[in-house]
Coordinates of C-alpha atoms in Angstrom, one line a residue:
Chain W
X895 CA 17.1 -18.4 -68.8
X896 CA 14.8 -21.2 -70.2
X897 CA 11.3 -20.2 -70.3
X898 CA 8.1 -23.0 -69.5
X899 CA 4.6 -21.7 -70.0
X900 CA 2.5 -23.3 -67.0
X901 CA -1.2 -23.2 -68.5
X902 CA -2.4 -21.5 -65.5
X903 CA 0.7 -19.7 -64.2
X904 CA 2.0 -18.0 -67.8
X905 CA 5.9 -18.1 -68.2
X906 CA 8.3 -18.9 -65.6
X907 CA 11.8 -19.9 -65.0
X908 CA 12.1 -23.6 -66.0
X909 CA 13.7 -24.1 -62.6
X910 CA 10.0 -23.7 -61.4
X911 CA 9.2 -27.2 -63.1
X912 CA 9.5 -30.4 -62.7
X913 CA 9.6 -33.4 -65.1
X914 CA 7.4 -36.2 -64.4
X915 CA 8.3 -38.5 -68.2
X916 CA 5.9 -39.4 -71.2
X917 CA 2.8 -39.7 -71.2
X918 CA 1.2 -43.0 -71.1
X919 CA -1.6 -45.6 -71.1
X920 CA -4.0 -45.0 -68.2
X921 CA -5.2 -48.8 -68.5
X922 CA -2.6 -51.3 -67.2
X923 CA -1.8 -53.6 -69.6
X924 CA -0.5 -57.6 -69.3
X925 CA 1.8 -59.5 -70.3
X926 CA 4.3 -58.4 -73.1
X927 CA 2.4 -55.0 -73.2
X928 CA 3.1 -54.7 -69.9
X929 CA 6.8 -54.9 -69.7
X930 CA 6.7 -52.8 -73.0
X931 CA 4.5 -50.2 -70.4
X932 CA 6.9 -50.6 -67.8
X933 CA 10.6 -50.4 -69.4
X934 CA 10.3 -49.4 -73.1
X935 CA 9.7 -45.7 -73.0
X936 CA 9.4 -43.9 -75.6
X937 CA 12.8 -42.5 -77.0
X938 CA 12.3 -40.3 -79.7
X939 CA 14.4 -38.6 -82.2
X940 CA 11.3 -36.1 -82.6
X941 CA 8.4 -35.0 -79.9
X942 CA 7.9 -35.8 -77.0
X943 CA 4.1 -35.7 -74.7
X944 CA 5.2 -35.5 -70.9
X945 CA 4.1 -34.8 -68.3
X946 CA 5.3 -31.7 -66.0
X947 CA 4.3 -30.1 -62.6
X948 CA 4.6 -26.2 -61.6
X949 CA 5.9 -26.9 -58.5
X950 CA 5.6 -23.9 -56.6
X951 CA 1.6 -24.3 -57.6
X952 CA 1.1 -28.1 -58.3
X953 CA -0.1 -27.5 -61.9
X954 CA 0.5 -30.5 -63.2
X955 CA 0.0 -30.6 -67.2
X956 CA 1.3 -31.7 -70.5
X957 CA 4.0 -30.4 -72.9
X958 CA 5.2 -31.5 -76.2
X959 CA 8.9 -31.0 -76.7
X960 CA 11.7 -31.9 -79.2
X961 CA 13.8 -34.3 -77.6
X962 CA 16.5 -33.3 -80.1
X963 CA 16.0 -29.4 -79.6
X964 CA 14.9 -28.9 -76.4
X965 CA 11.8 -26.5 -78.3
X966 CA 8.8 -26.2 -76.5
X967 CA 6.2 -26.7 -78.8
X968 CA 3.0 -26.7 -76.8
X969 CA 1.7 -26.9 -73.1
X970 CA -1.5 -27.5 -72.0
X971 CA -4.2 -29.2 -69.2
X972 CA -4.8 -32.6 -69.5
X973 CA -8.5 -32.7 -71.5
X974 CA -7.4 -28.9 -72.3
X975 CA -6.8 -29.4 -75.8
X976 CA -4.1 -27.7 -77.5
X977 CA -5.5 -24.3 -77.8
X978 CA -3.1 -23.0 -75.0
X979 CA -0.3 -22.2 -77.4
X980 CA 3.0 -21.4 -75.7
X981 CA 6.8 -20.6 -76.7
X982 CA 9.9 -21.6 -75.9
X983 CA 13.0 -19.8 -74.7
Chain Q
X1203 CA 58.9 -51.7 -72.5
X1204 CA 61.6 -49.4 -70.3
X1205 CA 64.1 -50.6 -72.2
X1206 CA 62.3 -49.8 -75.6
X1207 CA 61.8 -46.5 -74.0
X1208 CA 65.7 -46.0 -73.4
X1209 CA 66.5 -47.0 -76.6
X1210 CA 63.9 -44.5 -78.3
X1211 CA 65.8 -41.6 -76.1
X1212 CA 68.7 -42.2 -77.5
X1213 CA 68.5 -42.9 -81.1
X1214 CA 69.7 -40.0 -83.1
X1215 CA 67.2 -39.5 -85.9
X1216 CA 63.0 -39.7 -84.3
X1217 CA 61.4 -40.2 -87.5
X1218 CA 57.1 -39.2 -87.1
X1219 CA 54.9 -42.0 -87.1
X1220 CA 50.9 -42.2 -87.1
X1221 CA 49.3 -44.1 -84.6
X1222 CA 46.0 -44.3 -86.3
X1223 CA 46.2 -45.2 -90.1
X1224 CA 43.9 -42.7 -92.6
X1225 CA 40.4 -44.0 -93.3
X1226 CA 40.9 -46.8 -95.9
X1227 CA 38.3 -47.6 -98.6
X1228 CA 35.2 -49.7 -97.2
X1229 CA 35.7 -53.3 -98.8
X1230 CA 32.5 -55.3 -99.2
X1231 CA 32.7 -57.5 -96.8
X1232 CA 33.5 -57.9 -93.3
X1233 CA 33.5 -60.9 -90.9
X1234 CA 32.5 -58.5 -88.0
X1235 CA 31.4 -55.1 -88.8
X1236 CA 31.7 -52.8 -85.3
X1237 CA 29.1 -49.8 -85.2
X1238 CA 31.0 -46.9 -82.8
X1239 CA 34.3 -46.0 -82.9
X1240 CA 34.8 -45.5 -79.4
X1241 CA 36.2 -47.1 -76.3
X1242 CA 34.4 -50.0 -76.3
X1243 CA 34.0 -50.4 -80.3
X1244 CA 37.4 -49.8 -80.6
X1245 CA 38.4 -52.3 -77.4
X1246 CA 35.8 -55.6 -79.0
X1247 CA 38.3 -54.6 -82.0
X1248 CA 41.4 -55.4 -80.4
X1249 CA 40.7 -58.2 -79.0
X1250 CA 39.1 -59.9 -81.8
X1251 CA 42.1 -59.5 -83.6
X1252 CA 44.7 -60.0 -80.6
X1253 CA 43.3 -62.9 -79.1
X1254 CA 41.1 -64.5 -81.2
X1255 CA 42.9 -64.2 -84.6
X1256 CA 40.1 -62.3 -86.4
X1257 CA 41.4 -59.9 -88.6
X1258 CA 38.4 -59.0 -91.0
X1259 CA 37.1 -56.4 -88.8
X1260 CA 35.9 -53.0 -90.1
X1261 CA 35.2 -50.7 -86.7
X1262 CA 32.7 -47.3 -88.2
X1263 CA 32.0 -44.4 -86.5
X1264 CA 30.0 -41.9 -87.5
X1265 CA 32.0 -38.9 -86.6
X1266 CA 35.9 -38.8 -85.5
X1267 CA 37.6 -41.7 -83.7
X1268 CA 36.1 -41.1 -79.9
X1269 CA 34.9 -38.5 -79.8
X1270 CA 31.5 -39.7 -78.0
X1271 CA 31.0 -40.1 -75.1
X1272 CA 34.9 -41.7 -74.8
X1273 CA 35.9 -37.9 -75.3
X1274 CA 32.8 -36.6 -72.8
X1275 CA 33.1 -38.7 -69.5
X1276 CA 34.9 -38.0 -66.6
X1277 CA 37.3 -41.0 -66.0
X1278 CA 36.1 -42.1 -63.3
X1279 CA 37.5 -46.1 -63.1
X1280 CA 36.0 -47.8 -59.7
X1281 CA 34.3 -51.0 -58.7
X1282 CA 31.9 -50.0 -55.8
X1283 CA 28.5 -51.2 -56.4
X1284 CA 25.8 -53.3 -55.1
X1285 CA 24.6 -56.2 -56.8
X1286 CA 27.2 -58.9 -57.1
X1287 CA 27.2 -59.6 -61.1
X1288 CA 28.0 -55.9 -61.3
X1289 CA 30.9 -56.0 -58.9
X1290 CA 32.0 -59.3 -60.1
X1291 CA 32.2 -57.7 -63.8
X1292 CA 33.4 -54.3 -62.8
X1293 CA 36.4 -55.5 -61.0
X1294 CA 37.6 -57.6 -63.8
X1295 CA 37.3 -54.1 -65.6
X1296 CA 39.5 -52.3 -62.8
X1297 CA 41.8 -54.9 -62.8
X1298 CA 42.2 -54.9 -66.6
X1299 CA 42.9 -51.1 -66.4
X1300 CA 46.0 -52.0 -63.9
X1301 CA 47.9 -53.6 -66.2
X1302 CA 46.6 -51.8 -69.3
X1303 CA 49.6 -49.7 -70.6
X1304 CA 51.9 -52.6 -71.0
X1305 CA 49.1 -54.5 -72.4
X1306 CA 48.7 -52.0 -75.1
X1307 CA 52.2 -50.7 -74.9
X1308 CA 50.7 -47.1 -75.1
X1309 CA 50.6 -45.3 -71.4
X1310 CA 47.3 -44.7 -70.7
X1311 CA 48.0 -42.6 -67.6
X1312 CA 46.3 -45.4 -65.4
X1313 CA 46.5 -43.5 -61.4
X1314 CA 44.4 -46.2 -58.8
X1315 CA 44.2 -43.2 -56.2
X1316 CA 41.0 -44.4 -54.6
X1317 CA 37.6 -42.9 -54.7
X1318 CA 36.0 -41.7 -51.9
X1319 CA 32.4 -41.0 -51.8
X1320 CA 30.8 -38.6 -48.9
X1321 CA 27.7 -39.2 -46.9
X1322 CA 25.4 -35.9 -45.4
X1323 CA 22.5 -38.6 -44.4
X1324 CA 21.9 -41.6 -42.1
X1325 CA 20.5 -43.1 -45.5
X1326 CA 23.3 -42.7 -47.6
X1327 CA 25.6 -44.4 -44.3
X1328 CA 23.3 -47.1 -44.6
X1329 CA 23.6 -47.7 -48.1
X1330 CA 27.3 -46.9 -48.2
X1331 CA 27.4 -49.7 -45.3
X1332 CA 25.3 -52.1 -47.5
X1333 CA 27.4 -51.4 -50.8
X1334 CA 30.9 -51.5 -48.6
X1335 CA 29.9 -55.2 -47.4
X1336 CA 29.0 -56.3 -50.8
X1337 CA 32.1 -55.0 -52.4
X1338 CA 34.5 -56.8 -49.3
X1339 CA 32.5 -60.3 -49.9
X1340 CA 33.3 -60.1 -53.6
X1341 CA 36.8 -59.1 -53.0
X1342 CA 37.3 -55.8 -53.7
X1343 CA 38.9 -52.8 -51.5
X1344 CA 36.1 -51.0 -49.9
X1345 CA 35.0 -49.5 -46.0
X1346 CA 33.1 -46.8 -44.3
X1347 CA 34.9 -44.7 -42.8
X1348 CA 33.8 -41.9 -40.3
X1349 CA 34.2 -38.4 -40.4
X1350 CA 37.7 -38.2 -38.6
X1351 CA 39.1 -40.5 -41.5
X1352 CA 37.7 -38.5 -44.2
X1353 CA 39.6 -35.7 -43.3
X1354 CA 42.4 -37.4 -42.8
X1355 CA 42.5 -39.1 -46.5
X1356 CA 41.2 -35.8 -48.0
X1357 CA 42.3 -32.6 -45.6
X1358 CA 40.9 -30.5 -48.3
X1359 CA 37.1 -31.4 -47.6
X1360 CA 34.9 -29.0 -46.1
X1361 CA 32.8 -31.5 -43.2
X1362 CA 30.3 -28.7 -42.3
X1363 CA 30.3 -29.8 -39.0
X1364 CA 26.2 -28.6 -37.7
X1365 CA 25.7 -27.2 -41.0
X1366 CA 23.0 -28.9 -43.5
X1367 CA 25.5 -30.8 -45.4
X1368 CA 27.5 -32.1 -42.6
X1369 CA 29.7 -34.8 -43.6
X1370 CA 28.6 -38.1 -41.5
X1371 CA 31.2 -40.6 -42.7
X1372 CA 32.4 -42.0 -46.7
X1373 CA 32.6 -44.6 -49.0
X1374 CA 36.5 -45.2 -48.9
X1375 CA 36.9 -47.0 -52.6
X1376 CA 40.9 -47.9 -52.7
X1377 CA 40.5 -49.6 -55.9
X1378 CA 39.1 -46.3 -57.5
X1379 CA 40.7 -44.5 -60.2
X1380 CA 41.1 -42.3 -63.4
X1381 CA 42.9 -42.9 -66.9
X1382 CA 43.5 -40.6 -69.9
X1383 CA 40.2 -41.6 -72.0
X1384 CA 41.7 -40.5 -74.9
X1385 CA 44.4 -42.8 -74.6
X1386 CA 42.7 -45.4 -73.9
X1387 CA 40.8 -45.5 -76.9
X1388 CA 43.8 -44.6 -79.1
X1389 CA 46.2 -47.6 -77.4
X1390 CA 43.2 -50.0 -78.3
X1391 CA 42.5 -48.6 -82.2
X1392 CA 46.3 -48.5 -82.8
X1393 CA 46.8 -52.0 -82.1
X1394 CA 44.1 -53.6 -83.5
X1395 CA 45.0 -51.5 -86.4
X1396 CA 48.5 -53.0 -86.6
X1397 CA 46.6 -56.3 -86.3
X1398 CA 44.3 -55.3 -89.7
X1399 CA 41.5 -53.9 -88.4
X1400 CA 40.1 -51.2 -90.3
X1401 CA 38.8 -48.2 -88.7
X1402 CA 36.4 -46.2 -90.5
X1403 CA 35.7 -42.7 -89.4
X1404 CA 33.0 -40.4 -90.4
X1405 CA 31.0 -43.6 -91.9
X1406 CA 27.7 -43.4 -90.5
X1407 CA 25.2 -46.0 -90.2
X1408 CA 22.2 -45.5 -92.0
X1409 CA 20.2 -48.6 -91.7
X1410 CA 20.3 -52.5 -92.2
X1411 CA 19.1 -55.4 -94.2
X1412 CA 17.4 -58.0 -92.1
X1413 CA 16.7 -61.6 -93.4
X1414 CA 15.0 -64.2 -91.5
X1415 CA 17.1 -64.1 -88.0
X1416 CA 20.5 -62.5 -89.3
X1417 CA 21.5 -58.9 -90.3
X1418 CA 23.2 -59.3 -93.4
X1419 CA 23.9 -56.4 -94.7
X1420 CA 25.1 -52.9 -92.8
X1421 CA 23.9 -49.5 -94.7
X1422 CA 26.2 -46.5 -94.4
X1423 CA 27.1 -43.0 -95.9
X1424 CA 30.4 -44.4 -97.7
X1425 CA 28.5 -47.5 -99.0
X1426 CA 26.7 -51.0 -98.3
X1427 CA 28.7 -53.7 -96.6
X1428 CA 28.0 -57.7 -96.1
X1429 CA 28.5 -58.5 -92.5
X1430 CA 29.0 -61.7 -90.8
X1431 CA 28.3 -60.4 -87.5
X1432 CA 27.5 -57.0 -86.1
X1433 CA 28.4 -55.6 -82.4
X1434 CA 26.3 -52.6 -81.7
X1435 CA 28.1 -50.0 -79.4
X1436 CA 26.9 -46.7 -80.5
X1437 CA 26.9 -44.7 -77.3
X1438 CA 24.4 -42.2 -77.0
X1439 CA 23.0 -43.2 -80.1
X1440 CA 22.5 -47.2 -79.1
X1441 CA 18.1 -46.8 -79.3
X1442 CA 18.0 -45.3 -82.9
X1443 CA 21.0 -48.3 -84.1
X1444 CA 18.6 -50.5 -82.4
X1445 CA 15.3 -49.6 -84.3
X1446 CA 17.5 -50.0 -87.2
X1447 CA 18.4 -54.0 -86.5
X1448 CA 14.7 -54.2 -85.5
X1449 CA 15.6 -54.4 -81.9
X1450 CA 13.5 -52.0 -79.6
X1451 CA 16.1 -51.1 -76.7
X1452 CA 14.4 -49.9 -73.2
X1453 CA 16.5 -47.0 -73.4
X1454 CA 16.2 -43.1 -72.7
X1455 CA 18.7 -40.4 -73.1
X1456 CA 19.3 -38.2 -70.8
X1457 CA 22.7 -35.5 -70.8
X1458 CA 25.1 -35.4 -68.6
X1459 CA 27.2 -31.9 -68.3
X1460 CA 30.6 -31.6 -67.2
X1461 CA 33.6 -29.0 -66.6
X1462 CA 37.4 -28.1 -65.7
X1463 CA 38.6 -25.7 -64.2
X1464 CA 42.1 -23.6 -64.6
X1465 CA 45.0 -25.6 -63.7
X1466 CA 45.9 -25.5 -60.2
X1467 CA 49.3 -27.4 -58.6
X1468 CA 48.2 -30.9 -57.5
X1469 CA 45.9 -30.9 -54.2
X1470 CA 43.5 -33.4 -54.8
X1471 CA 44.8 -36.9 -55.1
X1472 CA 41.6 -38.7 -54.7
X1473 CA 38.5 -38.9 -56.4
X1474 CA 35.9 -37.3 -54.5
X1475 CA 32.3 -37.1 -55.0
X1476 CA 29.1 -36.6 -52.8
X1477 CA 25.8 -38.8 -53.7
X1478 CA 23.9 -36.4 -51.7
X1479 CA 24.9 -33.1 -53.7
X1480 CA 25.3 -35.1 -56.8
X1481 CA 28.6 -33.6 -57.5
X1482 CA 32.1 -35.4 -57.8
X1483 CA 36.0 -33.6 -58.3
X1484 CA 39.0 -35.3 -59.8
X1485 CA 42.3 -33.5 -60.5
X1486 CA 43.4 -34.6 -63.6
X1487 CA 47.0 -35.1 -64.4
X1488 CA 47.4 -31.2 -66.2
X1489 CA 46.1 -29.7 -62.8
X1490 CA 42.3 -29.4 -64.4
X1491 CA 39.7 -30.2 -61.6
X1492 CA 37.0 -31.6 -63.4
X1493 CA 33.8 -31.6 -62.3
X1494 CA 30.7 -33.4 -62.9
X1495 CA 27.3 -34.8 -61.1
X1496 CA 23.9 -36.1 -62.2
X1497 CA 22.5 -36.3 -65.4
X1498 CA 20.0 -33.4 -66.4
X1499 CA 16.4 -33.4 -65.3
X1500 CA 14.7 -34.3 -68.4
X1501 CA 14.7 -36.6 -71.5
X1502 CA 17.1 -34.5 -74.1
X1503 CA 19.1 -36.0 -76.7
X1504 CA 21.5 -32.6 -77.1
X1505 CA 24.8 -32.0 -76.5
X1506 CA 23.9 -28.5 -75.6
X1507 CA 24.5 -27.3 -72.2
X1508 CA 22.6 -25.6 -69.3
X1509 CA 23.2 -22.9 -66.9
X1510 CA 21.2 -24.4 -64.1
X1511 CA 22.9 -27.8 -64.8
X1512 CA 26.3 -25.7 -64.3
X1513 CA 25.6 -23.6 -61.3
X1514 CA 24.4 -27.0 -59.6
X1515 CA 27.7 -28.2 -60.6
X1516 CA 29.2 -25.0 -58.9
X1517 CA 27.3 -25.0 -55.6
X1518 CA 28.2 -28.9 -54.8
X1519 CA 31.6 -28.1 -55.7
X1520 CA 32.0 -24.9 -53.3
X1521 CA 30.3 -26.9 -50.8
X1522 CA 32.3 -29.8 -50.8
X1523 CA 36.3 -27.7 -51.4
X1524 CA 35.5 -24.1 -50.1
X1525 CA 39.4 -23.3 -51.6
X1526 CA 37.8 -23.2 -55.2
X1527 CA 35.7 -20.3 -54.9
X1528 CA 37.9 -17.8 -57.1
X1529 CA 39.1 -20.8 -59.7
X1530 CA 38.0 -19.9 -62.6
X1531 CA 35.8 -22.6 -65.0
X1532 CA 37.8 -23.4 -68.3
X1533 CA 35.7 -25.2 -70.4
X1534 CA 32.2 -26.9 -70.7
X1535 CA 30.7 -29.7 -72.6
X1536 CA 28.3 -32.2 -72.3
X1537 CA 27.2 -36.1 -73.7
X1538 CA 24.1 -38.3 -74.3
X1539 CA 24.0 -40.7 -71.9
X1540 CA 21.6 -43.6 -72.3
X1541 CA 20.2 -44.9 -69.5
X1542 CA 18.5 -48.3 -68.6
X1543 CA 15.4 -48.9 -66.1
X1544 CA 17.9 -50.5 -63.8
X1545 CA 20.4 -47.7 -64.4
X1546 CA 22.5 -51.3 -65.3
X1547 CA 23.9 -51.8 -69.3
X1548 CA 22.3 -54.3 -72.0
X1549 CA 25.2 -56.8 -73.4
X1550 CA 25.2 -59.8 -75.2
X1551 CA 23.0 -61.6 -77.6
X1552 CA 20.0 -60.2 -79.3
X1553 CA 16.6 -61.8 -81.2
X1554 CA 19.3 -61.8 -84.5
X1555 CA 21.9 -64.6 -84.2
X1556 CA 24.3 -62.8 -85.4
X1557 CA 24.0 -59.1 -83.9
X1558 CA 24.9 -58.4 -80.4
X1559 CA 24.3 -55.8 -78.1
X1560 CA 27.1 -53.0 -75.8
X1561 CA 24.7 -50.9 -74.9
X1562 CA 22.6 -48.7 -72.2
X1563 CA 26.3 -47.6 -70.1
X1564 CA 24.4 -44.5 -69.1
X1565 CA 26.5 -42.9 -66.7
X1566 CA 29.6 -45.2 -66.8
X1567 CA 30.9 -46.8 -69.6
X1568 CA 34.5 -45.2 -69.3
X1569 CA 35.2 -48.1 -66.4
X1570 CA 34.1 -50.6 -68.5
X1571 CA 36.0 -50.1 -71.8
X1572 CA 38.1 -52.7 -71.0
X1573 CA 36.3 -55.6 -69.5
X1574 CA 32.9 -55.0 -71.8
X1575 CA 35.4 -55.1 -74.7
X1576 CA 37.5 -58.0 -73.7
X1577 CA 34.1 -60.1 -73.2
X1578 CA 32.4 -58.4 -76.1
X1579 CA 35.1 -60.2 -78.0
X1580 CA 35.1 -63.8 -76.4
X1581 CA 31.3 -63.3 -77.1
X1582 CA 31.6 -62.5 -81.0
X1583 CA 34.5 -65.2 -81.2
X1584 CA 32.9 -68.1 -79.7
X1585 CA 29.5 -67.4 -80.5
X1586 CA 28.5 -68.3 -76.7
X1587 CA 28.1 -65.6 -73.9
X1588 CA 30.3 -65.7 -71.4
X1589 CA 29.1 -66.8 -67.6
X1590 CA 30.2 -62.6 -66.5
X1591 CA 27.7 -61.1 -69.3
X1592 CA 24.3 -63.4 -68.7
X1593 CA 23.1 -61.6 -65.9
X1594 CA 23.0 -58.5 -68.3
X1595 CA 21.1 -59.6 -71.1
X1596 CA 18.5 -58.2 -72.8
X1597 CA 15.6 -59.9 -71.8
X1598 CA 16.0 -59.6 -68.1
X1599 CA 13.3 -57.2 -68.4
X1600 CA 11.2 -59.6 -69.8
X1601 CA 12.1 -61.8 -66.9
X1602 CA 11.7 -59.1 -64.3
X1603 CA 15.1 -60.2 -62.9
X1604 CA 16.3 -56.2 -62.8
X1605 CA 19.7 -55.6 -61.9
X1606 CA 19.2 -51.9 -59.7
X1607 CA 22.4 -49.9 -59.6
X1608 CA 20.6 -46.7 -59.7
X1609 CA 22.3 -46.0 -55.9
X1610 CA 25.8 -46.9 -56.7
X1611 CA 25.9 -43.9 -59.4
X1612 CA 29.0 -41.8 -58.5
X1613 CA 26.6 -38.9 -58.2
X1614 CA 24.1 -40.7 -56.9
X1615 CA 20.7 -40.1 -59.2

């Protein structure tokens, strides 16, 4: 069983999660930045920020993963800081 | 071809032959340099050097001859979706797969068995109802078809009649069908081998020389090559290739997870899936009923597989053919799909004159081996791309002029 750890909620099933993509700009940008916003997310061969939601709570926070090892490095509240260490697995 | 076949039989001595020649040297130059050796690397080959007498062709992949996602989808070989450049371009593909083993004189196992597609919703009869009308104006063979008719094509389905996934009615795909991948991809590489091309496994790309608007040269593991032009189709590995040639691709990668059961005697003979329970059966030609669905649930570029992924796989299954419940699963695997906003694929040309794009197949490239690679080619050869391909271009994001197929998915995503 893959383990997430919700900030608020400790570890749980990942089947308790859901995955919401990347993080992002909050300001909307125009013109070429824009479609860059829109259709050129990020891809990496390294970590990842996303956003996530606890469903069963609505915890919704922010993880950074290895998008070529599925490790879950860190997870945390947005404006948290990374001081909420978790593991993975 | 039959009578080649007879003949074969009855000679006396069957001397062993190699369908694939062994990975040559890499010369220095090459007038079109291919990066992926699978389907649709391997079909751009073959017709470049069947039809449009270029020869010079070095095809590289980074690991053994298709062994991507060629080796990882599920064979699914259909025409049924919603915007008309997409059927327009997928029916050429069918088509080209109907007369593919003479073509390639290598039996590709082609079976045109029809696809049929279940609805448990009053919104997936309306969409089936929408896709249906847009595949019968284009010319292909496609209906809805009601409950009573779906048991009647497939007697096997479970309908659930007042349950919570009763079956309302189907997407009845005649067209639909499946093909040994394998041989497709071997048919295609062993011709355009015995035509020159060269085929260069376990050559992996490692980055490119870019000057002014041109790639000129290709940087691999084996060596640096001089290439007049470059056709990217790298699978699940099309967004890093990309960076390389300078070319940011709006591309993620998601997996997709498969896998066969035991062989059982032949009782399926139709493809069946479900867009609601994101699950779809096909009975290959060994008796294997292999099973696949949606991709996963998050942004992973692994091959590694999931239980959840697999007992999701399981449940849609059960629910869909009750009969399977004691069948044991035989093997597992899964591939790196990568997948476009429009859930639609990126061809043709690229800010480089001489690099062009077969990328972003996400979910179905298999179909498209054929077509993509048959265009692909007129593309490369005539430096102009065809009328079929614009719609699919690169910058339609730019443009905003999307091209959503994320509905007609087989599993529906």
């Amino acid at each position: 069983m893959k383990v997430m750890t919700c900030p608020v909620n400790g570890p749980r099933n990942i089947a308790e999660f859901q995955w919401l993509g990347p993080v992002r700009d909050d300001e909307a940008p125009e013109g070429r930045a824009l479609v860059e916003h829109l259709f050129f997310a990020p891809n990496p061969m390294g970590v990842l920020r996303e956003w996530w939601q606890h469903t069963p709570s609505n915890t919704v926070f922010i993880a950074e993963r290895h998008l070529n090892t599925d490790e879950i490095l860190r997870t945390y509240l947005k404006g948290a800081g990374t001081t909420k260490a978790s593991c993975a697995e | 071809m039959p009578l080649e076949l007879l003949k074969y039989g009855l000679r006396r001595e069957h001397r062993s032959f190699r369908d694939i020649p062994p990975t040559p040297d890499l010369r220095r130059s090459y007038d079109v340099v291919i990066i992926g050796g699978g389907g649709h690397g391997l079909a751009a080959a073959y017709y470049l050097s069947n039809y449009h007498g270029i020869h010079n062709v070095a095809v590289l992949d980074k690991g053994y001859l298709a062994g991507g996602n060629t080796a990882r989808n599920t064979t699914t070989v259909r025409s049924n979706y919603l915007t008309p450049p997409s059927i327009a371009f997928y029916k050429e593909g069918v088509q080209l797969f109907e007369d593919l083993s003479q073509e390639l004189g290598f039996n590709i196992m082609f079976s045109q068995r029809g696809q049929l597609t279940l609805a448990h919703s009053d919104g997936a009869m309306r969409s089936f109802r929408l896709r249906a009308e847009m595949g019968k104006h284009m010319g292909t063979r496609i209906e809805v078809v009601d409950a009573k008719t779906v048991r009647e094509i497939c007697p096997h389905v479970n309908l659930d009649e007042g349950g919570a996934h009763e079956v309302l009615g189907g997407l009845w795909h005649e067209d639909g069908g499946t093909a040994r991948h394998d041989a497709v991809a071997w048919g295609y590489a062993k011709r355009a081998a015995e035509k020159g091309v060269e085929i260069h496994q376990r050559t992996e790309v490692t980055g490119m020389a870019v000057r002014g608007a041109r790639v000129t040269e290709v940087h691999t593991n084996r060596g640096t090559i001089i290439a007049g032009q470059v056709l990217q189709a790298a699978g699940g590995l099309n967004g890093r290739i990309g960076e390389m040639a300078g070319i940011p691709l709006p591309i993620r990668c998601f997996p997709l997870q498969a896998m066969v059961t035991q062989p059982l005697k032949p009782f399926l003979d139709i493809l069946l899936s479900s867009s609601n329970l994101h699950t779809y059966l096909v009975q290959s030609s060994r008796g294997e009923v292999v099973i696949g669905g949606g991709t996963d649930p998050y942004q992973l570029a692994s091959t590694r597989s999931s239980l959840p992924q697999k007992e999701a796989l399981a449940t849609g299954a059960l629910q869909l053919i009750p009969c399977l419940h004691n069948v044991k699963i035989m093997r597992q695997w899964a591939g790196i799909t990568d997948i476009t906003p429009d859930f639609s694929p990126i061809m043709g040309a690229t800010p480089l004159d001489n690099y062009w794009l077969d990328a972003g197949w996400g979910t179905w490239g298999f179909k498209a081996t054929a077509v993509a690679g048959k265009r692909m080619a007129e593309t490369i050869a005539t430096g102009c791309v065809p009328e079929i391909l614009r719609p699919f271009t690169l910058e339609r994001f730019e443009r905003f002029e999307l091209l959503n197929e994320m509905g007609a998915t087989a599993a529906g995503h």
